[in-house]
Amino acid sequence: MIKLTDVHKSFGAQKVLNGLSLEIPEGKVTAIIGPSGEGKSVLLKHIIGLLQPDSGRIEVDGESILGLRRSQLNRIREKFGMLFQNAALFDSMSVFENVAFPLQEKTKLTRDEIHRRVLSALEDVGLKNVEEKFPDELSGGMKKRVGLARAVVLNPKIILFDEPTTGLDPVIKRAIHHLIKETHAKFGFTAVIVSHEIPDIFDIAQNVAMLYQGEILQHGTPDEIQASSHPVVRQFISGSLDGPIHLG
Amino acid sequence: MFTPVQAIGRLTIGYVRELGRMGWFILYSLYMIARRPGHPLYILKQMRFIGTKSLFVIVLTAAFTGMVLGLQGYYTLAKFGSEGMLGTAVALSLIRELGPVLSALMVTGRAGSAITAEIGIMRISEQIDALETMALDPFKYLITPKFVAAMISLPLLCAIFDVVGIYGGWLVGVKLLGVNPGAYFYEMEKSVVWRDVYSGMIKSFSFGMIIAWIGCYKGYFSGHGAEGVSRATTESVVLTSVLVLVWDYFLTSILL
């Protein structure tokens, strides 16, 4: 389980997380929704220790990840996989090398075994015959799928998805969501998805947390969130221009 | 709004913080090199980029530097009737000073800027974050191989610079201006001692470290977007060039 307690984070004068508390249950898919610029990606980066909060506690499986030495933090990070918003593929490596990289560096598998695992991971995300291509030769959807293959190849316990479908067409979007659902069913990892995809995200997630003004405004099952009477949640779900959420 | 005193204080704190971060960066890099210098394959790849690919520009610059030294040296020495000392003048200028400094400045322009741009792009496209999320230390994969490669490549490039430069001086002095070929090399052999050679090598080694340090540091902490990387690249070249010249003065005063 991932537990955040009273987390505060500011960048200069801008307060991004303002006493945020959230519990992310093990083995479930939790979606973080909320307007753009509210700190959802910042929240993900805190969970994996890429950013340190100004105050508060962050625990992964009961262990605090704050104030650790790099080696201690890396031991916790080994539980994680992460799919970045723009996939963050290594642009000097081919698709095969990108997916093989964590296996080469973190396991003692033989070359043949790595080869087999990479092809299997790529097949799981619906990619064939792209192993020799480089990231700049791939479409946005393909990059995300390679990123997903790289994130799951070590069978991590927890996977963080940072806006996995932003900027994709509706068909690819649906395919990526289906893929996340399928890989989650297959591997049973804990998933945290930052997404704006309303209402699609309600089909994938078992828990939904709405982030607004640096705090978790509401947290519950997709049905509970959809039935919420809170004006901010209602406006965000309906996409209405009228309500407490102001543009800019 | 800040008062002038507050503004100066703010600026000072900013510079001190930046210096501290730079100090931490090089200390951590050296610590990592001592602990695990990086995969030999990564180091060789970087040596190919920093060293081998700089060869053409090094040879070209060295040849013309040597030729200019040949010309200038000849006309100065001729005033005292000491043309025979041309070999010594060219060799000592190159080995002690111009070889290390000019090869470092050439590599800064060619490879230092590229190192900053490469790491800066990896930073803004979250590739460095991706490494960290895989529980891998970016220093091991990106930084230390560049440090090791630069510290090995620079002395080698400097040696090539010296040799080519000496033959450039020979071409102008002996072949064009008629200096005795025996005197050119004999006087050189008599005057150049090992101390001259290794002081040049020490300089090159430390310049290699400066190039990798500033190149990697500026890329690692580059600002946002293409503009941030572009600014970091410019700052990297300017700062490295200045540091090479400043450090050269202090090192020369120690090694003399």
Coordinates of C-alpha atoms in Angstrom, one line a residue:
Chain A
M1 CA 0.0 0.0 0.0
I2 CA 1.1 3.6 -0.7
K3 CA 0.2 6.1 2.0
L4 CA 0.7 9.9 1.7
T5 CA 0.0 11.9 4.8
D6 CA -0.3 15.7 4.9
V7 CA 2.1 16.2 2.0
H8 CA 3.0 19.8 1.2
K9 CA 5.1 21.0 -1.8
S10 CA 5.7 24.4 -3.2
F11 CA 7.8 25.5 -6.2
G12 CA 8.9 29.1 -5.3
A13 CA 5.8 31.0 -4.3
Q14 CA 3.5 28.5 -6.0
K15 CA 1.9 25.9 -3.6
V16 CA 1.2 22.7 -5.5
L17 CA 0.4 20.1 -2.8
N18 CA -1.3 21.5 0.2
G19 CA -1.7 18.9 2.9
L20 CA -2.5 16.1 0.6
S21 CA -3.4 12.7 2.2
L22 CA -4.2 9.6 0.3
E23 CA -4.1 5.8 0.7
I24 CA -3.6 3.7 -2.5
P25 CA -4.7 0.1 -1.9
E26 CA -2.5 -2.8 -3.0
G27 CA -3.3 -4.7 -6.2
K28 CA -6.0 -2.2 -7.3
V29 CA -6.1 0.4 -10.1
T30 CA -6.4 3.9 -8.6
A31 CA -7.0 6.9 -10.8
I32 CA -6.0 10.4 -9.9
I33 CA -8.2 12.9 -11.7
G34 CA -8.3 16.6 -11.6
P35 CA -7.9 19.8 -13.6
S36 CA -4.7 20.4 -15.5
G37 CA -1.9 22.0 -13.5
E38 CA -3.2 20.8 -10.1
G39 CA -0.1 18.7 -9.4
K40 CA -1.1 15.2 -10.4
S41 CA 2.2 14.5 -12.1
V42 CA 4.0 16.1 -9.1
L43 CA 2.1 13.7 -6.9
L44 CA 3.3 10.7 -8.9
K45 CA 6.9 12.0 -8.8
H46 CA 6.6 12.2 -5.0
I47 CA 5.4 8.6 -4.8
I48 CA 8.5 7.3 -6.6
G49 CA 10.9 9.7 -4.9
L50 CA 11.8 11.9 -7.9
L51 CA 10.6 14.9 -5.9
Q52 CA 10.8 15.4 -2.1
P53 CA 8.0 17.1 -0.3
D54 CA 8.5 20.2 1.9
S55 CA 6.7 18.3 4.7
G56 CA 4.5 15.3 5.3
R57 CA 5.0 11.5 5.1
I58 CA 5.1 9.1 2.1
E59 CA 5.2 5.4 2.8
V60 CA 5.4 2.5 0.4
D61 CA 4.5 -0.9 2.0
G62 CA 4.8 0.7 5.4
E63 CA 8.3 2.1 4.8
S64 CA 9.0 5.8 4.6
I65 CA 10.7 6.9 1.4
L66 CA 11.8 10.3 2.7
G67 CA 15.3 11.1 3.8
L68 CA 16.7 7.9 2.5
R69 CA 20.2 7.4 0.9
R70 CA 20.2 6.7 -2.8
S71 CA 20.8 3.0 -2.3
Q72 CA 17.9 2.7 0.2
L73 CA 15.6 4.6 -2.1
N74 CA 16.6 2.4 -5.1
R75 CA 15.7 -0.7 -3.1
I76 CA 12.2 0.7 -2.8
R77 CA 12.1 1.9 -6.4
E78 CA 12.7 -1.6 -7.6
K79 CA 9.1 -2.3 -6.7
F80 CA 8.1 0.3 -9.3
G81 CA 7.6 0.7 -13.0
M82 CA 6.6 4.0 -14.6
L83 CA 5.0 5.0 -17.8
F84 CA 5.8 8.6 -18.5
Q85 CA 3.6 11.1 -20.2
N86 CA 5.8 11.2 -23.3
A87 CA 7.0 7.6 -22.7
A88 CA 10.6 8.9 -22.0
L89 CA 12.2 6.2 -24.2
F90 CA 15.9 6.4 -24.5
D91 CA 16.3 8.0 -27.9
S92 CA 19.7 6.6 -28.7
M93 CA 18.4 3.0 -28.2
S94 CA 16.2 0.9 -30.4
V95 CA 12.9 -0.4 -29.2
F96 CA 14.4 -3.7 -28.4
E97 CA 17.3 -2.1 -26.4
N98 CA 14.8 0.1 -24.5
V99 CA 12.8 -2.8 -23.3
A100 CA 15.9 -5.0 -22.7
F101 CA 17.7 -2.3 -20.7
P102 CA 16.1 -2.9 -17.3
L103 CA 16.5 -6.7 -17.8
Q104 CA 20.2 -6.3 -18.6
E105 CA 20.9 -3.9 -15.7
K106 CA 18.7 -5.4 -13.0
T107 CA 18.7 -9.2 -13.7
K108 CA 21.3 -11.9 -14.4
L109 CA 19.2 -13.4 -17.3
T110 CA 21.0 -14.8 -20.3
R111 CA 20.9 -13.1 -23.6
D112 CA 18.5 -15.6 -25.0
E113 CA 16.2 -15.3 -22.0
I114 CA 16.3 -11.5 -22.3
H115 CA 15.5 -11.7 -26.0
R116 CA 12.5 -14.0 -25.3
R117 CA 11.2 -11.7 -22.5
V118 CA 11.5 -8.6 -24.6
L119 CA 9.6 -10.1 -27.5
S120 CA 7.0 -11.4 -25.2
A121 CA 6.6 -8.0 -23.5
L122 CA 6.3 -6.3 -26.9
E123 CA 3.8 -8.9 -28.0
D124 CA 1.7 -8.3 -24.8
V125 CA 1.4 -4.6 -25.8
G126 CA 0.5 -5.5 -29.4
L127 CA 3.8 -4.6 -31.1
K128 CA 5.5 -6.9 -33.6
N129 CA 8.5 -6.3 -36.0
V130 CA 9.4 -2.9 -34.4
E131 CA 12.3 -4.1 -32.4
E132 CA 14.9 -2.5 -34.6
K133 CA 13.1 0.8 -34.9
F134 CA 14.2 3.9 -32.9
P135 CA 11.8 6.0 -30.8
D136 CA 11.8 8.9 -33.4
E137 CA 10.4 6.4 -36.0
L138 CA 7.4 5.5 -33.9
S139 CA 4.0 7.1 -33.6
G140 CA 2.8 8.5 -30.2
G141 CA 0.7 5.4 -29.5
M142 CA 3.5 3.1 -30.3
K143 CA 5.9 5.0 -28.1
K144 CA 3.4 4.7 -25.2
R145 CA 3.1 0.9 -25.8
V146 CA 6.9 0.5 -25.9
G147 CA 7.0 2.6 -22.6
L148 CA 4.3 0.2 -21.2
A149 CA 6.3 -2.9 -22.2
R150 CA 9.4 -1.4 -20.6
A151 CA 7.4 -0.6 -17.4
V152 CA 6.0 -4.1 -17.0
V153 CA 9.0 -6.2 -18.2
L154 CA 10.4 -6.6 -14.7
N155 CA 7.0 -7.5 -13.4
P156 CA 7.0 -4.6 -10.8
K157 CA 4.6 -4.6 -7.9
I158 CA 3.5 -1.0 -8.6
I159 CA 3.1 0.8 -11.9
L160 CA 2.6 4.5 -12.2
F161 CA 1.0 5.8 -15.3
D162 CA 1.4 9.5 -16.0
E163 CA -1.4 10.5 -18.5
P164 CA -0.9 7.4 -20.6
T165 CA -3.4 8.5 -23.3
T166 CA -2.9 12.2 -23.6
G167 CA -2.6 13.4 -27.2
L168 CA -3.7 10.1 -28.7
D169 CA -6.6 9.5 -31.1
P170 CA -9.8 7.8 -29.6
V171 CA -9.0 4.4 -31.1
I172 CA -5.5 4.3 -29.8
K173 CA -6.7 5.8 -26.5
R174 CA -9.2 2.9 -26.1
A175 CA -6.5 0.4 -27.1
I176 CA -4.1 1.7 -24.4
H177 CA -6.8 1.6 -21.7
H178 CA -7.7 -1.9 -22.8
L179 CA -4.0 -2.8 -22.6
I180 CA -3.7 -1.4 -19.0
K181 CA -6.7 -3.3 -17.9
E182 CA -5.5 -6.5 -19.5
T183 CA -1.9 -6.3 -18.2
H184 CA -3.3 -5.4 -14.7
A185 CA -5.5 -8.5 -14.8
K186 CA -2.6 -10.6 -16.0
F187 CA 0.1 -9.3 -13.6
G188 CA -2.0 -8.0 -10.7
F189 CA 0.2 -5.0 -9.9
T190 CA -0.9 -1.9 -8.0
A191 CA -1.6 0.8 -10.6
V192 CA -1.8 4.5 -10.1
I193 CA -3.1 6.3 -13.2
V194 CA -3.1 10.1 -13.6
S195 CA -5.7 10.8 -16.3
H196 CA -8.1 13.3 -17.7
E197 CA -10.0 10.7 -19.6
I198 CA -13.5 11.0 -18.3
P199 CA -15.6 8.8 -18.4
D200 CA -13.2 6.1 -19.8
I201 CA -11.1 6.0 -16.7
F202 CA -14.1 4.9 -14.6
D203 CA -14.1 1.6 -16.5
I204 CA -10.5 0.8 -15.7
A205 CA -10.1 2.1 -12.1
Q206 CA -11.4 0.5 -8.9
N207 CA -10.6 3.7 -7.0
V208 CA -10.8 7.3 -8.0
A209 CA -9.3 10.3 -6.2
M210 CA -10.0 13.8 -7.3
L211 CA -7.1 16.3 -6.8
Y212 CA -8.1 19.9 -6.5
Q213 CA -6.1 22.9 -5.1
G214 CA -3.4 20.6 -3.7
E215 CA -5.7 18.3 -1.8
I216 CA -7.7 15.2 -2.4
L217 CA -11.2 16.5 -2.6
Q218 CA -13.0 13.2 -2.8
H219 CA -11.8 9.6 -2.9
G220 CA -14.0 6.5 -3.6
T221 CA -15.1 4.0 -6.1
P222 CA -15.9 5.2 -9.6
D223 CA -19.7 4.9 -8.8
E224 CA -19.3 7.0 -5.7
I225 CA -17.3 9.7 -7.6
Q226 CA -19.8 9.7 -10.5
A227 CA -22.7 10.1 -8.0
S228 CA -20.9 12.9 -6.1
S229 CA -22.8 16.0 -5.3
H230 CA -19.7 18.1 -4.7
P231 CA -19.9 21.0 -7.2
V232 CA -16.2 20.8 -8.2
V233 CA -16.4 17.0 -8.8
R234 CA -19.7 17.5 -10.7
Q235 CA -18.3 20.2 -12.9
F236 CA -15.1 18.3 -13.7
I237 CA -16.9 15.1 -14.6
S238 CA -19.5 16.9 -16.7
G239 CA -16.9 19.2 -18.3
S240 CA -19.1 22.2 -17.8
L241 CA -17.8 25.7 -18.1
D242 CA -20.0 26.9 -15.2
G243 CA -19.0 26.1 -11.7
P244 CA -16.3 26.7 -9.1
I245 CA -13.4 25.5 -11.4
H246 CA -12.0 28.5 -13.2
L247 CA -10.0 28.4 -16.4
G248 CA -6.4 29.5 -16.0
Chain B
M1 CA 10.0 44.6 -5.1
F2 CA 13.5 44.2 -3.6
T3 CA 15.7 46.9 -2.2
P4 CA 19.2 47.0 -3.8
V5 CA 20.7 45.3 -0.7
Q6 CA 18.1 42.5 -0.9
A7 CA 18.8 42.1 -4.6
I8 CA 22.5 41.8 -4.0
G9 CA 22.0 39.3 -1.2
R10 CA 19.6 37.3 -3.3
L11 CA 22.1 37.2 -6.2
T12 CA 24.9 36.2 -3.8
I13 CA 22.9 33.4 -2.3
G14 CA 22.1 32.2 -5.8
Y15 CA 25.7 32.1 -6.8
V16 CA 26.8 30.4 -3.6
R17 CA 24.1 27.8 -4.1
E18 CA 25.2 27.2 -7.7
L19 CA 28.8 26.9 -6.6
G20 CA 27.8 24.4 -3.9
R21 CA 25.8 22.4 -6.4
M22 CA 28.8 22.4 -8.9
G23 CA 31.1 21.3 -6.1
W24 CA 28.8 18.5 -5.1
F25 CA 28.5 17.4 -8.8
I26 CA 32.2 17.0 -9.3
L27 CA 32.8 15.4 -5.9
Y28 CA 30.0 12.9 -6.5
S29 CA 31.3 12.2 -10.0
L30 CA 34.8 11.5 -8.8
Y31 CA 33.4 9.3 -6.0
M32 CA 31.4 7.3 -8.5
I33 CA 34.5 7.0 -10.8
A34 CA 36.5 5.6 -7.8
R35 CA 33.6 3.2 -6.9
R36 CA 32.6 2.0 -10.4
P37 CA 33.9 3.9 -13.4
G38 CA 31.2 2.6 -15.7
H39 CA 30.9 -0.1 -18.2
P40 CA 34.0 -0.3 -20.5
L41 CA 31.7 -0.3 -23.5
Y42 CA 30.1 3.1 -22.5
I43 CA 33.6 4.5 -21.8
L44 CA 34.8 3.4 -25.2
K45 CA 31.7 4.8 -26.9
Q46 CA 32.4 8.2 -25.2
M47 CA 36.1 8.0 -26.1
R48 CA 35.1 7.5 -29.7
F49 CA 32.8 10.6 -29.5
I50 CA 35.1 12.9 -27.5
G51 CA 38.5 11.6 -28.8
T52 CA 38.3 10.0 -32.2
K53 CA 35.7 12.3 -33.7
S54 CA 37.7 15.3 -32.6
L55 CA 40.8 14.1 -34.4
F56 CA 40.2 16.0 -37.6
V57 CA 39.7 19.4 -36.0
I58 CA 42.7 18.7 -33.6
V59 CA 45.0 17.8 -36.5
L60 CA 43.9 20.8 -38.6
T61 CA 44.3 23.3 -35.7
A62 CA 47.6 21.8 -34.7
A63 CA 49.0 22.0 -38.2
F64 CA 48.2 25.7 -38.6
T65 CA 49.2 26.6 -35.0
G66 CA 52.6 24.9 -35.6
M67 CA 52.9 26.7 -39.0
V68 CA 52.1 30.1 -37.4
L69 CA 54.6 29.4 -34.6
G70 CA 57.2 28.5 -37.3
L71 CA 56.6 31.8 -39.0
Q72 CA 56.5 34.1 -36.0
G73 CA 59.3 32.3 -34.2
Y74 CA 61.6 32.5 -37.3
Y75 CA 61.1 36.2 -37.7
T76 CA 61.7 36.9 -34.0
L77 CA 64.7 34.6 -33.6
A78 CA 66.2 35.8 -36.9
K79 CA 66.6 39.3 -35.2
F80 CA 69.0 37.7 -32.8
G81 CA 70.6 35.3 -35.3
S82 CA 69.1 32.3 -33.4
E83 CA 67.0 30.7 -36.1
G84 CA 68.5 27.3 -35.1
M85 CA 66.5 27.6 -31.9
L86 CA 63.2 27.5 -33.8
G87 CA 62.6 23.8 -33.1
T88 CA 62.9 24.5 -29.3
A89 CA 60.6 27.5 -29.4
V90 CA 57.9 25.7 -31.4
A91 CA 58.1 22.5 -29.3
L92 CA 58.2 24.2 -25.9
S93 CA 55.3 26.6 -26.8
L94 CA 53.2 23.6 -28.0
I95 CA 54.1 21.0 -25.4
R96 CA 53.9 23.3 -22.3
E97 CA 51.1 25.6 -23.3
L98 CA 49.4 25.7 -26.7
G99 CA 48.9 22.0 -27.1
P100 CA 46.9 21.4 -23.9
V101 CA 45.0 24.7 -24.1
L102 CA 44.1 24.7 -27.8
S103 CA 43.1 21.0 -27.9
A104 CA 40.9 21.6 -24.8
L105 CA 39.3 24.6 -26.4
M106 CA 38.7 22.7 -29.6
V107 CA 37.2 19.7 -27.7
T108 CA 35.0 22.1 -25.7
G109 CA 33.5 23.6 -28.8
R110 CA 33.0 20.2 -30.5
A111 CA 32.3 17.7 -27.7
G112 CA 31.6 19.8 -24.6
S113 CA 28.6 21.5 -26.2
A114 CA 27.3 18.2 -27.5
I115 CA 27.6 16.6 -24.0
T116 CA 25.5 19.4 -22.5
A117 CA 22.9 19.2 -25.3
E118 CA 22.7 15.4 -25.0
I119 CA 22.2 15.4 -21.3
G120 CA 19.9 18.4 -21.4
I121 CA 17.6 16.8 -23.9
M122 CA 17.6 13.6 -21.8
R123 CA 16.7 15.8 -18.8
I124 CA 13.8 17.6 -20.4
S125 CA 12.4 14.5 -22.1
E126 CA 12.4 12.7 -18.7
Q127 CA 14.9 10.1 -19.8
I128 CA 17.0 10.8 -16.7
D129 CA 13.9 10.4 -14.5
A130 CA 13.2 7.1 -16.3
L131 CA 16.7 5.9 -15.3
E132 CA 16.0 6.9 -11.7
T133 CA 12.6 5.2 -11.6
M134 CA 14.4 2.0 -12.7
A135 CA 16.5 2.3 -9.6
L136 CA 19.6 3.0 -11.8
D137 CA 22.0 5.9 -11.0
P138 CA 22.2 8.3 -13.9
F139 CA 25.8 9.1 -12.9
K140 CA 26.9 5.6 -13.6
Y141 CA 25.4 5.5 -17.1
L142 CA 25.7 9.1 -18.3
I143 CA 28.2 11.1 -16.3
T144 CA 31.1 8.9 -15.2
P145 CA 31.8 7.3 -18.7
K146 CA 32.1 10.9 -20.0
F147 CA 34.4 11.9 -17.3
V148 CA 36.7 8.9 -17.7
A149 CA 36.6 9.2 -21.5
A150 CA 37.5 12.9 -21.4
M151 CA 40.3 12.4 -18.9
I152 CA 41.8 9.7 -21.1
S153 CA 41.1 11.3 -24.5
L154 CA 42.4 14.9 -23.8
P155 CA 46.0 13.9 -23.1
L156 CA 46.0 11.7 -26.2
L157 CA 44.6 14.5 -28.3
C158 CA 47.1 16.8 -26.8
A159 CA 50.0 14.5 -27.7
I160 CA 48.7 14.3 -31.3
F161 CA 48.4 18.1 -31.3
D162 CA 52.0 18.5 -30.2
V163 CA 53.4 16.2 -32.8
V164 CA 51.4 17.6 -35.7
G165 CA 52.2 21.2 -34.5
I166 CA 55.9 20.4 -34.4
Y167 CA 55.8 19.1 -37.9
G168 CA 53.8 22.2 -38.9
G169 CA 56.6 24.4 -37.6
W170 CA 59.1 22.2 -39.3
L171 CA 57.3 22.6 -42.6
V172 CA 57.4 26.4 -42.5
G173 CA 60.7 26.8 -40.7
V174 CA 62.7 24.1 -42.5
K175 CA 61.0 23.7 -45.8
L176 CA 59.9 27.2 -46.5
L177 CA 62.3 29.4 -44.6
G178 CA 65.4 27.3 -44.8
V179 CA 66.2 26.6 -41.2
N180 CA 68.7 23.7 -40.9
P181 CA 66.7 20.5 -40.4
G182 CA 69.3 19.0 -38.1
A183 CA 69.3 22.1 -35.9
Y184 CA 65.5 22.1 -35.7
F185 CA 65.3 18.7 -34.2
Y186 CA 68.6 18.6 -32.4
E187 CA 67.9 21.8 -30.4
M188 CA 64.4 20.6 -29.6
E189 CA 65.7 17.3 -28.3
K190 CA 68.3 19.1 -26.2
S191 CA 65.9 21.6 -24.6
V192 CA 62.7 19.6 -24.1
V193 CA 62.7 17.6 -20.9
W194 CA 60.2 15.1 -19.5
R195 CA 59.0 17.7 -17.0
D196 CA 57.7 19.7 -20.0
V197 CA 55.9 16.7 -21.4
Y198 CA 54.2 15.6 -18.3
S199 CA 53.3 19.1 -17.2
G200 CA 51.4 19.4 -20.6
M201 CA 49.8 16.0 -19.9
I202 CA 48.7 17.0 -16.4
K203 CA 47.2 20.1 -17.9
S204 CA 45.3 18.1 -20.5
F205 CA 44.1 15.6 -18.0
S206 CA 42.7 18.3 -15.8
F207 CA 41.2 20.1 -18.8
G208 CA 39.4 16.9 -19.7
M209 CA 37.9 16.8 -16.2
I210 CA 36.8 20.4 -16.6
I211 CA 35.2 19.8 -20.0
A212 CA 33.3 16.7 -18.7
W213 CA 32.4 18.5 -15.4
I214 CA 30.9 21.6 -16.9
G215 CA 29.4 19.9 -19.9
C216 CA 27.6 17.3 -17.8
Y217 CA 26.7 19.7 -15.0
K218 CA 25.1 22.3 -17.3
G219 CA 23.1 19.5 -19.1
Y220 CA 22.0 17.8 -15.9
F221 CA 20.6 21.0 -14.5
S222 CA 19.5 22.6 -17.7
G223 CA 16.3 24.7 -17.7
H224 CA 13.0 23.9 -19.3
G225 CA 12.4 23.3 -23.0
A226 CA 14.5 23.9 -26.0
E227 CA 15.4 27.3 -24.8
G228 CA 16.7 25.9 -21.5
V229 CA 18.9 23.4 -23.3
S230 CA 20.2 26.1 -25.8
R231 CA 21.1 28.4 -22.9
A232 CA 22.8 25.6 -21.0
T233 CA 24.9 24.7 -24.1
T234 CA 26.0 28.3 -24.5
E235 CA 26.8 28.7 -20.8
S236 CA 28.7 25.4 -20.9
V237 CA 31.0 26.4 -23.7
V238 CA 31.7 29.9 -22.3
L239 CA 32.2 28.7 -18.7
T240 CA 34.4 25.7 -19.8
S241 CA 36.6 28.0 -22.0
V242 CA 37.0 30.5 -19.2
L243 CA 37.8 27.8 -16.6
V244 CA 40.3 26.2 -18.9
L245 CA 42.2 29.5 -19.3
V246 CA 42.0 30.4 -15.6
W247 CA 43.0 26.9 -14.4
D248 CA 45.8 27.0 -17.0
Y249 CA 47.3 30.0 -15.3
F250 CA 47.2 28.5 -11.8
L251 CA 48.5 25.1 -13.0
T252 CA 51.3 26.8 -14.9
S253 CA 52.4 28.7 -11.9
I254 CA 52.5 25.5 -9.9
L255 CA 54.2 23.4 -12.5
L256 CA 56.8 25.9 -13.6

